[in-house]
mmCIF file of C-alpha atoms in Angstrom:
data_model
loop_
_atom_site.group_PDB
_atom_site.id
_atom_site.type_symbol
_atom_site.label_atom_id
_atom_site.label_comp_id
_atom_site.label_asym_id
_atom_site.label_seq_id
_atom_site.Cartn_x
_atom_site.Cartn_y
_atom_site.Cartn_z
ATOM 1 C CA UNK F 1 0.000 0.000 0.000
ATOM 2 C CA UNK F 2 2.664 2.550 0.944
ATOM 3 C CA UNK F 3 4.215 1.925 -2.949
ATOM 4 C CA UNK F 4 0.597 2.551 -4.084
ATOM 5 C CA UNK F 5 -0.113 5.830 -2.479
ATOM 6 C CA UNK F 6 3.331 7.329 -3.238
ATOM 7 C CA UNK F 7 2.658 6.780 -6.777
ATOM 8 C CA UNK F 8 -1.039 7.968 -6.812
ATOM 9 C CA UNK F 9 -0.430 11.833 -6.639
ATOM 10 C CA UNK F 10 1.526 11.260 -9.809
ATOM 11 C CA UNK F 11 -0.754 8.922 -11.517
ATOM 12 C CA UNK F 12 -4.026 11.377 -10.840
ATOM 13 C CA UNK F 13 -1.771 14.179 -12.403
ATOM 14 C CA UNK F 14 -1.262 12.316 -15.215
ATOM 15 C CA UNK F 15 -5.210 11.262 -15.825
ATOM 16 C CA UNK F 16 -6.186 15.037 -14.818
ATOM 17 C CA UNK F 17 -7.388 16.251 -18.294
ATOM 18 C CA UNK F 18 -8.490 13.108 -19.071
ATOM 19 C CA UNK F 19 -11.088 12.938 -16.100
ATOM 20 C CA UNK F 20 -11.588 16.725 -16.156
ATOM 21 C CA UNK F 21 -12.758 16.059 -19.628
ATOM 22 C CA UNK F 22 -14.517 12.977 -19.247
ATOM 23 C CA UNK F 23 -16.690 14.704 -16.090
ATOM 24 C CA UNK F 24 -17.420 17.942 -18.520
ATOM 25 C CA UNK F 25 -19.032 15.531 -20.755
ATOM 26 C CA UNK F 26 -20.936 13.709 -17.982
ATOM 27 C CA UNK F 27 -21.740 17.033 -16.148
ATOM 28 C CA UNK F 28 -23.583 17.513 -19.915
ATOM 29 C CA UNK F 29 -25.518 14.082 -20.641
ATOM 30 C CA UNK F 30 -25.447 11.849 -17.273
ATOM 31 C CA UNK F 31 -26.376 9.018 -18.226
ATOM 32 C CA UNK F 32 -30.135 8.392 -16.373
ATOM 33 C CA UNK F 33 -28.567 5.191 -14.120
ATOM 34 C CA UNK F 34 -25.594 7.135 -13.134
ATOM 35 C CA UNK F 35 -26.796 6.884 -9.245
ATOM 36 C CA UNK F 36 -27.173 3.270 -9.673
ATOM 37 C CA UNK F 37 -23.895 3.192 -11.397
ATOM 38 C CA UNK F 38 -22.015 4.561 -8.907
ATOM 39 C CA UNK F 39 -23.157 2.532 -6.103
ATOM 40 C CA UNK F 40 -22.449 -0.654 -7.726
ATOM 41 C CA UNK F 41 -18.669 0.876 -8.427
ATOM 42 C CA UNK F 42 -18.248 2.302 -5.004
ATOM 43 C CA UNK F 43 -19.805 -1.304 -2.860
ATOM 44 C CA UNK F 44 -17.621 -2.961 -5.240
ATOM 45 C CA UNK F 45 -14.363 -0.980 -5.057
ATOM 46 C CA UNK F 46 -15.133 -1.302 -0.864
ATOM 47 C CA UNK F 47 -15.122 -4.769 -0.941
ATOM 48 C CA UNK F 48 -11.533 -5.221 -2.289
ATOM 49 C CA UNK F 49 -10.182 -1.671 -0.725
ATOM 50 C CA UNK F 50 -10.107 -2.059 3.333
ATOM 51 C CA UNK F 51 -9.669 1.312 4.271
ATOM 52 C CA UNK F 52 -7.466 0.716 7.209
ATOM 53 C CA UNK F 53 -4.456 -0.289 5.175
ATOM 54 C CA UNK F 54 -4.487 2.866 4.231
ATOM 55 C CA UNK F 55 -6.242 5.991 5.644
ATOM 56 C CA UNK F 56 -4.513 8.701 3.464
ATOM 57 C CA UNK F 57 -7.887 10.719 3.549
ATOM 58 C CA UNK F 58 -6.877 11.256 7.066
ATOM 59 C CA UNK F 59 -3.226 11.549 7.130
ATOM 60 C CA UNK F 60 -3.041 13.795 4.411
ATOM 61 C CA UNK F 61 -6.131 15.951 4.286
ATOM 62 C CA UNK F 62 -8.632 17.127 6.649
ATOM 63 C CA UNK F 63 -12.471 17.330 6.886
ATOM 64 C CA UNK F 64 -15.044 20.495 7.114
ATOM 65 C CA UNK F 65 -16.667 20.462 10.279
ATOM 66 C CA UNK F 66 -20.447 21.428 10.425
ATOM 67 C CA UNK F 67 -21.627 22.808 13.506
ATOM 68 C CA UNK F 68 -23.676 19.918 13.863
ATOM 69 C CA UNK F 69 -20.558 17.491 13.577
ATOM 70 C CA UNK F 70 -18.615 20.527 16.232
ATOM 71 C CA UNK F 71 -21.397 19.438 18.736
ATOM 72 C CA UNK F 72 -21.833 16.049 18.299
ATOM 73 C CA UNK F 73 -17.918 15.502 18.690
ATOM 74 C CA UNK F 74 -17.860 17.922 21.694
ATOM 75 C CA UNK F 75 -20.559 16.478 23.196
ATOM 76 C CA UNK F 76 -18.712 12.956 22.937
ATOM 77 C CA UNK F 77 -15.670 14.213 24.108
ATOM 78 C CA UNK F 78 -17.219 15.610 27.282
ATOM 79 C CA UNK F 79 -15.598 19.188 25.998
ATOM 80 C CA UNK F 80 -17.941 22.181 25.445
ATOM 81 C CA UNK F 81 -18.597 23.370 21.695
ATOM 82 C CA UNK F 82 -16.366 26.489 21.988
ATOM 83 C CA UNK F 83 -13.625 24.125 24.078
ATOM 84 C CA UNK F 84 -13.633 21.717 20.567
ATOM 85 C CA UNK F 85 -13.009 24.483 18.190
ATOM 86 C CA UNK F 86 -10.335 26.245 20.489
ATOM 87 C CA UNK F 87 -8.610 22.858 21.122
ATOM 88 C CA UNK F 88 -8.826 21.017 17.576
ATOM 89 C CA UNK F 89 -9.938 23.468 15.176
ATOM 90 C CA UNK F 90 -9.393 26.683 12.872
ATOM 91 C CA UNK F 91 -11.296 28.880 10.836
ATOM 92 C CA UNK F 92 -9.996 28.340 6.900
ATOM 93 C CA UNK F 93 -9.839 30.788 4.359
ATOM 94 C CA UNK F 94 -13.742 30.225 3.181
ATOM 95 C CA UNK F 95 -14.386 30.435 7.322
ATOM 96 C CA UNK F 96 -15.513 26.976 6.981
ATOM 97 C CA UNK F 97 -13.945 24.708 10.464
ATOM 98 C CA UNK F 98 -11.360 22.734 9.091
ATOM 99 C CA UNK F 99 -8.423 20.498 11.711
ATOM 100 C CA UNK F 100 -5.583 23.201 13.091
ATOM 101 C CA UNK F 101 -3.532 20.254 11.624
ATOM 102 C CA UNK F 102 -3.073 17.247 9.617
ATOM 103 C CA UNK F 103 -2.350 13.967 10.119
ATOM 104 C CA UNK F 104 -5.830 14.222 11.967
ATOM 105 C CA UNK F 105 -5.331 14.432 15.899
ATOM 106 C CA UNK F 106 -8.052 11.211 16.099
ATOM 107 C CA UNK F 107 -6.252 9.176 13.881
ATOM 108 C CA UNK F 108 -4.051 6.455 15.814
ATOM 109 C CA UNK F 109 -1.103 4.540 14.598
ATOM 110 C CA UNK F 110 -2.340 1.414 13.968
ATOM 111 C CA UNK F 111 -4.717 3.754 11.382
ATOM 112 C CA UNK F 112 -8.125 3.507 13.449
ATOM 113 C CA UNK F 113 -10.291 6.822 14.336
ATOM 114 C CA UNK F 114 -10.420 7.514 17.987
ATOM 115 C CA UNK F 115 -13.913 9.158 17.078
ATOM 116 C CA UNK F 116 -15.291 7.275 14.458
ATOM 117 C CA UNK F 117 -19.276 6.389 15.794
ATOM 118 C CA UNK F 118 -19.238 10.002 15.901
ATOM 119 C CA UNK F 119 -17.092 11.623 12.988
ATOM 120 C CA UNK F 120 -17.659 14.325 10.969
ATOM 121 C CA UNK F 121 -19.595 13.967 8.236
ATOM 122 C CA UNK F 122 -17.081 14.798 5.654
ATOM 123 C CA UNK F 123 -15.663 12.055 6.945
ATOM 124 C CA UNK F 124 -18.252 9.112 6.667
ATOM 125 C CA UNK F 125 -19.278 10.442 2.669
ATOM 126 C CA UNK F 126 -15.366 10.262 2.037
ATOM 127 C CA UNK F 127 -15.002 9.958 -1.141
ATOM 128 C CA UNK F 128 -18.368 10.792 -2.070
ATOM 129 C CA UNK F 129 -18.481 8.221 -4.685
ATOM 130 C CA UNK F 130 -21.472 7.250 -3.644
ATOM 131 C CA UNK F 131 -23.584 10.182 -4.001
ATOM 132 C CA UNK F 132 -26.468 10.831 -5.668
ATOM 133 C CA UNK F 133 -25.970 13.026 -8.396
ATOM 134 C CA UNK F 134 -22.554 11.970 -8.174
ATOM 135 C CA UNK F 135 -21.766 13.987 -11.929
ATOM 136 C CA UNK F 136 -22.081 17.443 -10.053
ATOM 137 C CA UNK F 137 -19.653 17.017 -7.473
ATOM 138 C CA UNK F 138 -16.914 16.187 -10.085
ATOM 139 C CA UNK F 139 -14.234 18.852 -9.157
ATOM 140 C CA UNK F 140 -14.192 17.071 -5.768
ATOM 141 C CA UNK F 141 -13.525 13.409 -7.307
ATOM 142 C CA UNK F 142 -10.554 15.144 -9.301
ATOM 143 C CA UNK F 143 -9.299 16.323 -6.030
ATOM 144 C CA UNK F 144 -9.762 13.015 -4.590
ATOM 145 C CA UNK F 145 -8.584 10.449 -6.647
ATOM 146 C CA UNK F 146 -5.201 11.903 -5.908
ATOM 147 C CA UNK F 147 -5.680 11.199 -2.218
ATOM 148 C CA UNK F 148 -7.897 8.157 -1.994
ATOM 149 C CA UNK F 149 -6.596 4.472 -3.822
ATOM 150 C CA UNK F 150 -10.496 3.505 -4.180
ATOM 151 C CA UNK F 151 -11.726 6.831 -5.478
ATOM 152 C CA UNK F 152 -8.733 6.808 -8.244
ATOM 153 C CA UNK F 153 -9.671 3.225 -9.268
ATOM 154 C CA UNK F 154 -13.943 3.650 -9.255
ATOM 155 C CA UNK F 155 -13.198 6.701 -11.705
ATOM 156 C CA UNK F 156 -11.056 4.489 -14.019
ATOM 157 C CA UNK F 157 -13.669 1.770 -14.043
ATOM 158 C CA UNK F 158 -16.484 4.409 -14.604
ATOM 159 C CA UNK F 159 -14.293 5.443 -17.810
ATOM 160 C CA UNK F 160 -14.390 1.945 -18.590
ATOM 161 C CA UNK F 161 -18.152 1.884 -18.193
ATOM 162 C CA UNK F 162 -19.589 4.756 -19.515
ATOM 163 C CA UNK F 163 -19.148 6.389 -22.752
ATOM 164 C CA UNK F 164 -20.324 10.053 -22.430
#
């Protein structure tokens, strides 16, 4: 896996225009079982991909944080609201909660989230190749199949797949 994800940032560059064309044509004329489609991709891509090999998502980038996923945590930390954000968080330059840091702080060694019955929400869609109306969200899947193993290999089968 390590091999796998050092070579990933490179592959993705080299598909970019590729996929950034391929999702202008989708974004155009989805097909009408693209939903379908991408469930069947994404619960099959899950069963070979075990995410805890792995966990770039979390070592390398970090999640928005709703105010809804702010309390939630808090609450399940025992830490008030404004305690969470002080301790964890910072404001980003779209004043959207993002981590202070990355690797995230709840991610232990052995790759397992400290808070994961209670994550954010960014977090359990990750990466959102699942979605419905997955062909508006495209600019996010070309961000992502440079971090994510599964994302980079459900867009290369949905290539395969579908001829826009």
């Amino acid at each position: 896996m390590e091999e796998e994800l050092k070579r990933l940032p490179q592959k993705a560059k080299e598909k970019y225009q590729e996929n950034k064309k391929f999702f202008a044509k989708l974004k155009k004329r989805p097909p009408k079982n693209l939903d379908y489609l991408m469930q069947e991709l994404h619960e099959e891509e899950f069963q070979r991909t075990d995410c805890l090999t792995c966990a770039n998502c979390c070592k390398t980038t970090g999640p928005l944080f709703t105010q809804t996923d702010i309390e939630r945590i808090a609450k399940h930390l025992r830490l008030r609201p404004s305690d969470f954000i002080d301790t964890y968080l910072r404001m980003d330059e779209d004043g959207d909660f993002v981590l202070q840091s990355v690797p995230c702080t709840f991610l232990g060694s052995d790759n397992y989230c400290s808070i994961y019955e209670v994550r954010p929400k960014a977090c359990r869609e990750f990466p959102h190749t699942n979605r419905k109306k997955f062909h508006q969200i495209s600019h996010l899947t070309l961000k992502n199949v440079a971090i994510c193993p599964a994302a980079f290999n459900i867009v290369e089968e949905m290539k395969r797949r579908i001829k826009p």
